[in-house]
Amino acid sequence: MYTLYFKPHACSLATHTILNLLDVPFQTVNKDTVSNYNDLNPTGLVPVVKDGERMVREGVAVILYILDRHKNNLLPESGEARETALESMLFANATMHPAYGRLFFISENVSDDNVKLDALNAAAESINQLWQVVESRLGEAPFLGGATMSPADILLTVYSRWGQFFPVDIVMGAKTTRMIEQVMAHDAFKTALAAQ
Ligand SMILES: N[C@@H](CCC(=O)N[C@@H](CS)C(=O)NCC(=O)O)C(=O)O
């Protein structure tokens, strides 16, 4: 059985959703309840998945570890479709996630209110440019994965919820908004969110 270490509303919500979709046995542990969490992950970050004695860290590696072990229609097994899906996952995890991370960093580390607001707005502007990239990549398909939901769609949906915590305007296109609404309406996402 897997153990998912999570933090409520954090990026680990995507891993939680994927575990629900696969219908595999797992338990969840809030990282803030683990006194020696940094022994599990020296970065102090979630998600971490424990599988027996094996610890897997880093969001994309965790998702690939799980998907590679269970039959699924989230990630193509090979070929160009898989390469594109991986590109989209890394766009989400390595480009969009850090862009949102700037909002948290500025909020926690800039004390002057005017400087903070300017910096938050500048960070929001770069996030909005990335949402435009998502909009054009969606094309005519409902998901970045095409006709069906992919890990990238789930990751982006989790990040999209973070804008509400800051006094900035996050702007998404109509197709992006529809993709996010569809992921949020999925039972696997709703169940994960409720459980956290
Ligand atoms: N590159 C890392 C980034 C993970 C990350 O930034 N996680 C945040 C939440 S989204 C975290 O655990 N923050 C620690 C905390 O807030 O206590 C990954 O993909 O696993």
PDB file of C-alpha atoms and ligand atoms in Angstrom:
ATOM      1  CA  MET A   1       0.000   0.000   0.000  1.00  0.00           C
ATOM      2  CA  TYR A   2       1.226   3.485  -0.832  1.00  0.00           C
ATOM      3  CA  THR A   3       1.523   6.249   1.747  1.00  0.00           C
ATOM      4  CA  LEU A   4       1.125   9.762   0.349  1.00  0.00           C
ATOM      5  CA  TYR A   5       2.583  12.584   2.422  1.00  0.00           C
ATOM      6  CA  PHE A   6       0.599  15.704   1.629  1.00  0.00           C
ATOM      7  CA  LYS A   7      -0.160  19.239   2.680  1.00  0.00           C
ATOM      8  CA  PRO A   8      -3.762  20.466   2.268  1.00  0.00           C
ATOM      9  CA  HIS A   9      -4.308  22.378  -1.028  1.00  0.00           C
ATOM     10  CA  ALA A  10      -0.649  21.898  -2.022  1.00  0.00           C
ATOM     11  CA  CYS A  11       0.607  20.270  -5.226  1.00  0.00           C
ATOM     12  CA  SER A  12       0.290  16.865  -3.520  1.00  0.00           C
ATOM     13  CA  LEU A  13      -3.460  17.185  -4.246  1.00  0.00           C
ATOM     14  CA  ALA A  14      -2.614  16.150  -7.832  1.00  0.00           C
ATOM     15  CA  THR A  15      -0.941  12.930  -6.665  1.00  0.00           C
ATOM     16  CA  HIS A  16      -3.905  12.269  -4.373  1.00  0.00           C
ATOM     17  CA  THR A  17      -6.304  12.698  -7.330  1.00  0.00           C
ATOM     18  CA  ILE A  18      -4.249  10.296  -9.462  1.00  0.00           C
ATOM     19  CA  LEU A  19      -4.218   7.670  -6.698  1.00  0.00           C
ATOM     20  CA  ASN A  20      -8.015   7.975  -6.536  1.00  0.00           C
ATOM     21  CA  LEU A  21      -8.283   7.596 -10.310  1.00  0.00           C
ATOM     22  CA  LEU A  22      -6.207   4.409 -10.253  1.00  0.00           C
ATOM     23  CA  ASP A  23      -8.296   2.966  -7.456  1.00  0.00           C
ATOM     24  CA  VAL A  24      -5.234   1.528  -5.694  1.00  0.00           C
ATOM     25  CA  PRO A  25      -4.933   1.119  -1.907  1.00  0.00           C
ATOM     26  CA  PHE A  26      -3.217   4.081  -0.243  1.00  0.00           C
ATOM     27  CA  GLN A  27      -3.218   6.078   2.935  1.00  0.00           C
ATOM     28  CA  THR A  28      -2.466   9.759   3.395  1.00  0.00           C
ATOM     29  CA  VAL A  29      -0.400  11.511   6.067  1.00  0.00           C
ATOM     30  CA  ASN A  30      -0.366  15.276   6.580  1.00  0.00           C
ATOM     31  CA  LYS A  31       3.322  16.236   6.565  1.00  0.00           C
ATOM     32  CA  ASP A  32       2.728  18.696   9.423  1.00  0.00           C
ATOM     33  CA  THR A  33       1.910  15.752  11.704  1.00  0.00           C
ATOM     34  CA  VAL A  34       5.314  14.148  11.076  1.00  0.00           C
ATOM     35  CA  SER A  35       7.930  15.506  13.493  1.00  0.00           C
ATOM     36  CA  ASN A  36      10.920  14.235  11.504  1.00  0.00           C
ATOM     37  CA  TYR A  37       9.494  14.967   8.043  1.00  0.00           C
ATOM     38  CA  ASN A  38      12.855  16.245   6.764  1.00  0.00           C
ATOM     39  CA  ASP A  39      14.257  12.757   7.311  1.00  0.00           C
ATOM     40  CA  LEU A  40      11.744  11.599   4.691  1.00  0.00           C
ATOM     41  CA  ASN A  41      12.453  14.482   2.328  1.00  0.00           C
ATOM     42  CA  PRO A  42      15.417  16.754   3.076  1.00  0.00           C
ATOM     43  CA  THR A  43      13.732  19.572   1.100  1.00  0.00           C
ATOM     44  CA  GLY A  44      10.767  19.470   3.494  1.00  0.00           C
ATOM     45  CA  LEU A  45       8.421  19.449   0.488  1.00  0.00           C
ATOM     46  CA  VAL A  46       5.425  17.369  -0.550  1.00  0.00           C
ATOM     47  CA  PRO A  47       4.529  15.132  -2.282  1.00  0.00           C
ATOM     48  CA  VAL A  48       6.425  12.103  -1.076  1.00  0.00           C
ATOM     49  CA  VAL A  49       5.132   8.608  -1.701  1.00  0.00           C
ATOM     50  CA  LYS A  50       6.300   5.627   0.325  1.00  0.00           C
ATOM     51  CA  ASP A  51       5.941   2.228  -1.322  1.00  0.00           C
ATOM     52  CA  GLY A  52       7.203  -0.418   1.085  1.00  0.00           C
ATOM     53  CA  GLU A  53      10.762   0.645   1.880  1.00  0.00           C
ATOM     54  CA  ARG A  54      10.954   2.828  -1.239  1.00  0.00           C
ATOM     55  CA  MET A  55      10.576   6.614  -0.845  1.00  0.00           C
ATOM     56  CA  VAL A  56       9.797   8.619  -3.981  1.00  0.00           C
ATOM     57  CA  ARG A  57      10.170  12.404  -4.014  1.00  0.00           C
ATOM     58  CA  GLU A  58       9.505  15.199  -6.566  1.00  0.00           C
ATOM     59  CA  GLY A  59       5.996  15.529  -7.981  1.00  0.00           C
ATOM     60  CA  VAL A  60       6.588  14.347 -11.551  1.00  0.00           C
ATOM     61  CA  ALA A  61       8.788  11.424 -10.438  1.00  0.00           C
ATOM     62  CA  VAL A  62       6.115  10.415  -7.925  1.00  0.00           C
ATOM     63  CA  ILE A  63       3.351  10.492 -10.559  1.00  0.00           C
ATOM     64  CA  LEU A  64       5.439   8.545 -13.093  1.00  0.00           C
ATOM     65  CA  TYR A  65       6.393   5.978 -10.437  1.00  0.00           C
ATOM     66  CA  ILE A  66       2.738   5.316  -9.692  1.00  0.00           C
ATOM     67  CA  LEU A  67       1.475   5.402 -13.292  1.00  0.00           C
ATOM     68  CA  ASP A  68       4.228   3.063 -14.485  1.00  0.00           C
ATOM     69  CA  ARG A  69       2.971   0.435 -12.010  1.00  0.00           C
ATOM     70  CA  HIS A  70      -0.755   0.491 -12.791  1.00  0.00           C
ATOM     71  CA  LYS A  71      -2.697   0.241 -16.012  1.00  0.00           C
ATOM     72  CA  ASN A  72      -4.207   3.639 -16.750  1.00  0.00           C
ATOM     73  CA  ASN A  73      -5.449   5.927 -19.483  1.00  0.00           C
ATOM     74  CA  LEU A  74      -3.775   9.030 -18.020  1.00  0.00           C
ATOM     75  CA  LEU A  75      -0.377   8.592 -19.662  1.00  0.00           C
ATOM     76  CA  PRO A  76       0.346   6.924 -23.033  1.00  0.00           C
ATOM     77  CA  GLU A  77       2.814   4.032 -22.717  1.00  0.00           C
ATOM     78  CA  SER A  78       5.160   5.091 -25.533  1.00  0.00           C
ATOM     79  CA  GLY A  79       5.764   7.179 -28.603  1.00  0.00           C
ATOM     80  CA  GLU A  80       5.085  10.799 -29.412  1.00  0.00           C
ATOM     81  CA  ALA A  81       1.898  10.866 -27.340  1.00  0.00           C
ATOM     82  CA  ARG A  82       3.903   9.955 -24.207  1.00  0.00           C
ATOM     83  CA  GLU A  83       6.635  12.485 -25.049  1.00  0.00           C
ATOM     84  CA  THR A  84       4.037  15.226 -25.431  1.00  0.00           C
ATOM     85  CA  ALA A  85       2.350  14.210 -22.170  1.00  0.00           C
ATOM     86  CA  LEU A  86       5.715  14.366 -20.357  1.00  0.00           C
ATOM     87  CA  GLU A  87       6.446  17.776 -21.869  1.00  0.00           C
ATOM     88  CA  SER A  88       3.076  19.019 -20.600  1.00  0.00           C
ATOM     89  CA  MET A  89       3.676  17.552 -17.126  1.00  0.00           C
ATOM     90  CA  LEU A  90       7.042  19.264 -16.885  1.00  0.00           C
ATOM     91  CA  PHE A  91       5.619  22.515 -18.220  1.00  0.00           C
ATOM     92  CA  ALA A  92       3.143  22.324 -15.344  1.00  0.00           C
ATOM     93  CA  ASN A  93       5.529  21.202 -12.616  1.00  0.00           C
ATOM     94  CA  ALA A  94       8.733  22.989 -13.614  1.00  0.00           C
ATOM     95  CA  THR A  95       7.352  26.164 -15.209  1.00  0.00           C
ATOM     96  CA  MET A  96       3.844  26.964 -13.920  1.00  0.00           C
ATOM     97  CA  HIS A  97       4.380  25.711 -10.348  1.00  0.00           C
ATOM     98  CA  PRO A  98       7.490  27.905  -9.767  1.00  0.00           C
ATOM     99  CA  ALA A  99       5.645  30.883 -11.298  1.00  0.00           C
ATOM    100  CA  TYR A 100       2.944  30.488  -8.625  1.00  0.00           C
ATOM    101  CA  GLY A 101       5.689  29.860  -6.078  1.00  0.00           C
ATOM    102  CA  ARG A 102       6.805  33.469  -6.577  1.00  0.00           C
ATOM    103  CA  LEU A 103       3.451  34.670  -5.217  1.00  0.00           C
ATOM    104  CA  PHE A 104       4.008  32.721  -1.998  1.00  0.00           C
ATOM    105  CA  PHE A 105       7.643  33.850  -1.733  1.00  0.00           C
ATOM    106  CA  ILE A 106       6.844  37.549  -2.230  1.00  0.00           C
ATOM    107  CA  SER A 107       3.947  37.361   0.178  1.00  0.00           C
ATOM    108  CA  GLU A 108       6.101  35.837   2.903  1.00  0.00           C
ATOM    109  CA  ASN A 109       9.303  37.834   2.360  1.00  0.00           C
ATOM    110  CA  VAL A 110       8.472  41.386   1.222  1.00  0.00           C
ATOM    111  CA  SER A 111       7.335  43.584   4.108  1.00  0.00           C
ATOM    112  CA  ASP A 112       6.709  46.933   2.356  1.00  0.00           C
ATOM    113  CA  ASP A 113       3.056  46.818   1.190  1.00  0.00           C
ATOM    114  CA  ASN A 114       3.564  48.837  -2.012  1.00  0.00           C
ATOM    115  CA  VAL A 115       6.655  46.914  -3.048  1.00  0.00           C
ATOM    116  CA  LYS A 116       4.822  43.691  -2.254  1.00  0.00           C
ATOM    117  CA  LEU A 117       1.821  44.577  -4.416  1.00  0.00           C
ATOM    118  CA  ASP A 118       4.034  45.607  -7.355  1.00  0.00           C
ATOM    119  CA  ALA A 119       5.995  42.385  -7.081  1.00  0.00           C
ATOM    120  CA  LEU A 120       2.830  40.270  -6.785  1.00  0.00           C
ATOM    121  CA  ASN A 121       1.391  41.946  -9.885  1.00  0.00           C
ATOM    122  CA  ALA A 122       4.598  41.325 -11.826  1.00  0.00           C
ATOM    123  CA  ALA A 123       4.504  37.660 -10.778  1.00  0.00           C
ATOM    124  CA  ALA A 124       0.817  37.443 -11.760  1.00  0.00           C
ATOM    125  CA  GLU A 125       1.636  38.886 -15.176  1.00  0.00           C
ATOM    126  CA  SER A 126       4.111  36.068 -15.855  1.00  0.00           C
ATOM    127  CA  ILE A 127       1.561  33.509 -14.623  1.00  0.00           C
ATOM    128  CA  ASN A 128      -1.036  34.956 -16.999  1.00  0.00           C
ATOM    129  CA  GLN A 129       1.383  34.603 -19.912  1.00  0.00           C
ATOM    130  CA  LEU A 130       1.752  30.928 -19.020  1.00  0.00           C
ATOM    131  CA  TRP A 131      -2.035  30.466 -18.910  1.00  0.00           C
ATOM    132  CA  GLN A 132      -2.074  31.869 -22.476  1.00  0.00           C
ATOM    133  CA  VAL A 133       0.360  29.110 -23.432  1.00  0.00           C
ATOM    134  CA  VAL A 134      -2.042  26.565 -21.918  1.00  0.00           C
ATOM    135  CA  GLU A 135      -4.936  28.134 -23.841  1.00  0.00           C
ATOM    136  CA  SER A 136      -3.157  27.786 -27.168  1.00  0.00           C
ATOM    137  CA  ARG A 137      -1.899  24.273 -26.398  1.00  0.00           C
ATOM    138  CA  LEU A 138      -5.446  23.133 -25.661  1.00  0.00           C
ATOM    139  CA  GLY A 139      -6.482  23.931 -29.231  1.00  0.00           C
ATOM    140  CA  GLU A 140      -9.761  22.169 -29.918  1.00  0.00           C
ATOM    141  CA  ALA A 141      -9.193  19.421 -27.323  1.00  0.00           C
ATOM    142  CA  PRO A 142     -10.877  19.510 -23.913  1.00  0.00           C
ATOM    143  CA  PHE A 143      -7.657  18.492 -22.120  1.00  0.00           C
ATOM    144  CA  LEU A 144      -3.917  18.814 -22.682  1.00  0.00           C
ATOM    145  CA  GLY A 145      -4.106  15.019 -22.832  1.00  0.00           C
ATOM    146  CA  GLY A 146      -6.517  15.327 -25.784  1.00  0.00           C
ATOM    147  CA  ALA A 147      -9.917  13.719 -25.304  1.00  0.00           C
ATOM    148  CA  THR A 148      -9.077  12.459 -21.810  1.00  0.00           C
ATOM    149  CA  MET A 149      -7.676  14.065 -18.667  1.00  0.00           C
ATOM    150  CA  SER A 150      -3.889  13.833 -18.266  1.00  0.00           C
ATOM    151  CA  PRO A 151      -1.539  14.407 -15.293  1.00  0.00           C
ATOM    152  CA  ALA A 152      -0.713  17.891 -16.648  1.00  0.00           C
ATOM    153  CA  ASP A 153      -4.396  18.887 -16.578  1.00  0.00           C
ATOM    154  CA  ILE A 154      -4.644  17.748 -12.968  1.00  0.00           C
ATOM    155  CA  LEU A 155      -1.434  19.523 -11.904  1.00  0.00           C
ATOM    156  CA  LEU A 156      -2.500  22.779 -13.583  1.00  0.00           C
ATOM    157  CA  THR A 157      -5.926  22.579 -11.967  1.00  0.00           C
ATOM    158  CA  VAL A 158      -4.356  22.273  -8.513  1.00  0.00           C
ATOM    159  CA  TYR A 159      -2.111  25.309  -9.130  1.00  0.00           C
ATOM    160  CA  SER A 160      -5.011  27.329 -10.543  1.00  0.00           C
ATOM    161  CA  ARG A 161      -6.624  27.300  -7.099  1.00  0.00           C
ATOM    162  CA  TRP A 162      -3.713  29.208  -5.516  1.00  0.00           C
ATOM    163  CA  GLY A 163      -4.385  32.584  -7.153  1.00  0.00           C
ATOM    164  CA  GLN A 164      -7.344  33.201  -4.833  1.00  0.00           C
ATOM    165  CA  PHE A 165      -4.953  33.568  -1.873  1.00  0.00           C
ATOM    166  CA  PHE A 166      -3.380  36.752  -3.312  1.00  0.00           C
ATOM    167  CA  PRO A 167      -4.652  40.240  -4.265  1.00  0.00           C
ATOM    168  CA  VAL A 168      -3.908  39.751  -7.981  1.00  0.00           C
ATOM    169  CA  ASP A 169      -5.870  39.132 -11.177  1.00  0.00           C
ATOM    170  CA  ILE A 170      -5.163  35.734 -12.643  1.00  0.00           C
ATOM    171  CA  VAL A 171      -6.611  35.591 -16.140  1.00  0.00           C
ATOM    172  CA  MET A 172      -7.323  32.368 -17.991  1.00  0.00           C
ATOM    173  CA  GLY A 173      -8.822  31.759 -21.409  1.00  0.00           C
ATOM    174  CA  ALA A 174     -12.222  30.140 -21.941  1.00  0.00           C
ATOM    175  CA  LYS A 175     -10.792  26.738 -22.954  1.00  0.00           C
ATOM    176  CA  THR A 176      -8.480  26.689 -19.946  1.00  0.00           C
ATOM    177  CA  THR A 177     -11.342  27.591 -17.634  1.00  0.00           C
ATOM    178  CA  ARG A 178     -13.431  24.773 -19.108  1.00  0.00           C
ATOM    179  CA  MET A 179     -10.572  22.257 -18.716  1.00  0.00           C
ATOM    180  CA  ILE A 180     -10.112  23.261 -15.059  1.00  0.00           C
ATOM    181  CA  GLU A 181     -13.842  23.057 -14.369  1.00  0.00           C
ATOM    182  CA  GLN A 182     -13.946  19.557 -15.836  1.00  0.00           C
ATOM    183  CA  VAL A 183     -11.042  18.356 -13.679  1.00  0.00           C
ATOM    184  CA  MET A 184     -12.587  19.940 -10.578  1.00  0.00           C
ATOM    185  CA  ALA A 185     -15.921  18.271 -11.323  1.00  0.00           C
ATOM    186  CA  HIS A 186     -14.300  14.832 -11.452  1.00  0.00           C
ATOM    187  CA  ASP A 187     -15.089  12.568  -8.498  1.00  0.00           C
ATOM    188  CA  ALA A 188     -11.395  11.701  -8.062  1.00  0.00           C
ATOM    189  CA  PHE A 189     -10.527  15.379  -7.582  1.00  0.00           C
ATOM    190  CA  LYS A 190     -13.527  16.147  -5.365  1.00  0.00           C
ATOM    191  CA  THR A 191     -12.843  13.133  -3.162  1.00  0.00           C
ATOM    192  CA  ALA A 192      -9.174  14.087  -2.755  1.00  0.00           C
ATOM    193  CA  LEU A 193     -10.067  17.673  -1.911  1.00  0.00           C
ATOM    194  CA  ALA A 194     -12.692  16.611   0.624  1.00  0.00           C
ATOM    195  CA  ALA A 195     -10.299  14.139   2.259  1.00  0.00           C
ATOM    196  CA  GLN A 196      -7.632  16.812   2.744  1.00  0.00           C
TER     197      GLN A 196
HETATM  198  N1  LIG B   1       9.707  20.352  -7.154  1.00  0.00           N
HETATM  199  C1  LIG B   1       8.915  19.941  -6.030  1.00  0.00           C
HETATM  200  C2  LIG B   1       8.110  21.128  -5.521  1.00  0.00           C
HETATM  201  C3  LIG B   1       7.216  20.716  -4.393  1.00  0.00           C
HETATM  202  C4  LIG B   1       6.678  21.915  -3.595  1.00  0.00           C
HETATM  203  O1  LIG B   1       7.039  23.070  -3.829  1.00  0.00           O
HETATM  204  N2  LIG B   1       5.817  21.604  -2.629  1.00  0.00           N
HETATM  205  C5  LIG B   1       5.272  22.626  -1.725  1.00  0.00           C
HETATM  206  C6  LIG B   1       3.762  22.637  -1.767  1.00  0.00           C
HETATM  207  S1  LIG B   1       3.094  22.938  -3.359  1.00  0.00           S
HETATM  208  C7  LIG B   1       5.647  22.291  -0.302  1.00  0.00           C
HETATM  209  O2  LIG B   1       5.734  21.127   0.042  1.00  0.00           O
HETATM  210  N3  LIG B   1       5.896  23.308   0.547  1.00  0.00           N
HETATM  211  C8  LIG B   1       6.278  23.040   1.918  1.00  0.00           C
HETATM  212  C9  LIG B   1       5.349  23.614   2.873  1.00  0.00           C
HETATM  213  O3  LIG B   1       4.563  24.472   2.473  1.00  0.00           O
HETATM  214  O4  LIG B   1       5.393  23.213   4.035  1.00  0.00           O
HETATM  215  C10 LIG B   1       7.991  18.798  -6.421  1.00  0.00           C
HETATM  216  O5  LIG B   1       7.472  18.834  -7.540  1.00  0.00           O
HETATM  217  O6  LIG B   1       7.782  17.868  -5.633  1.00  0.00           O
END
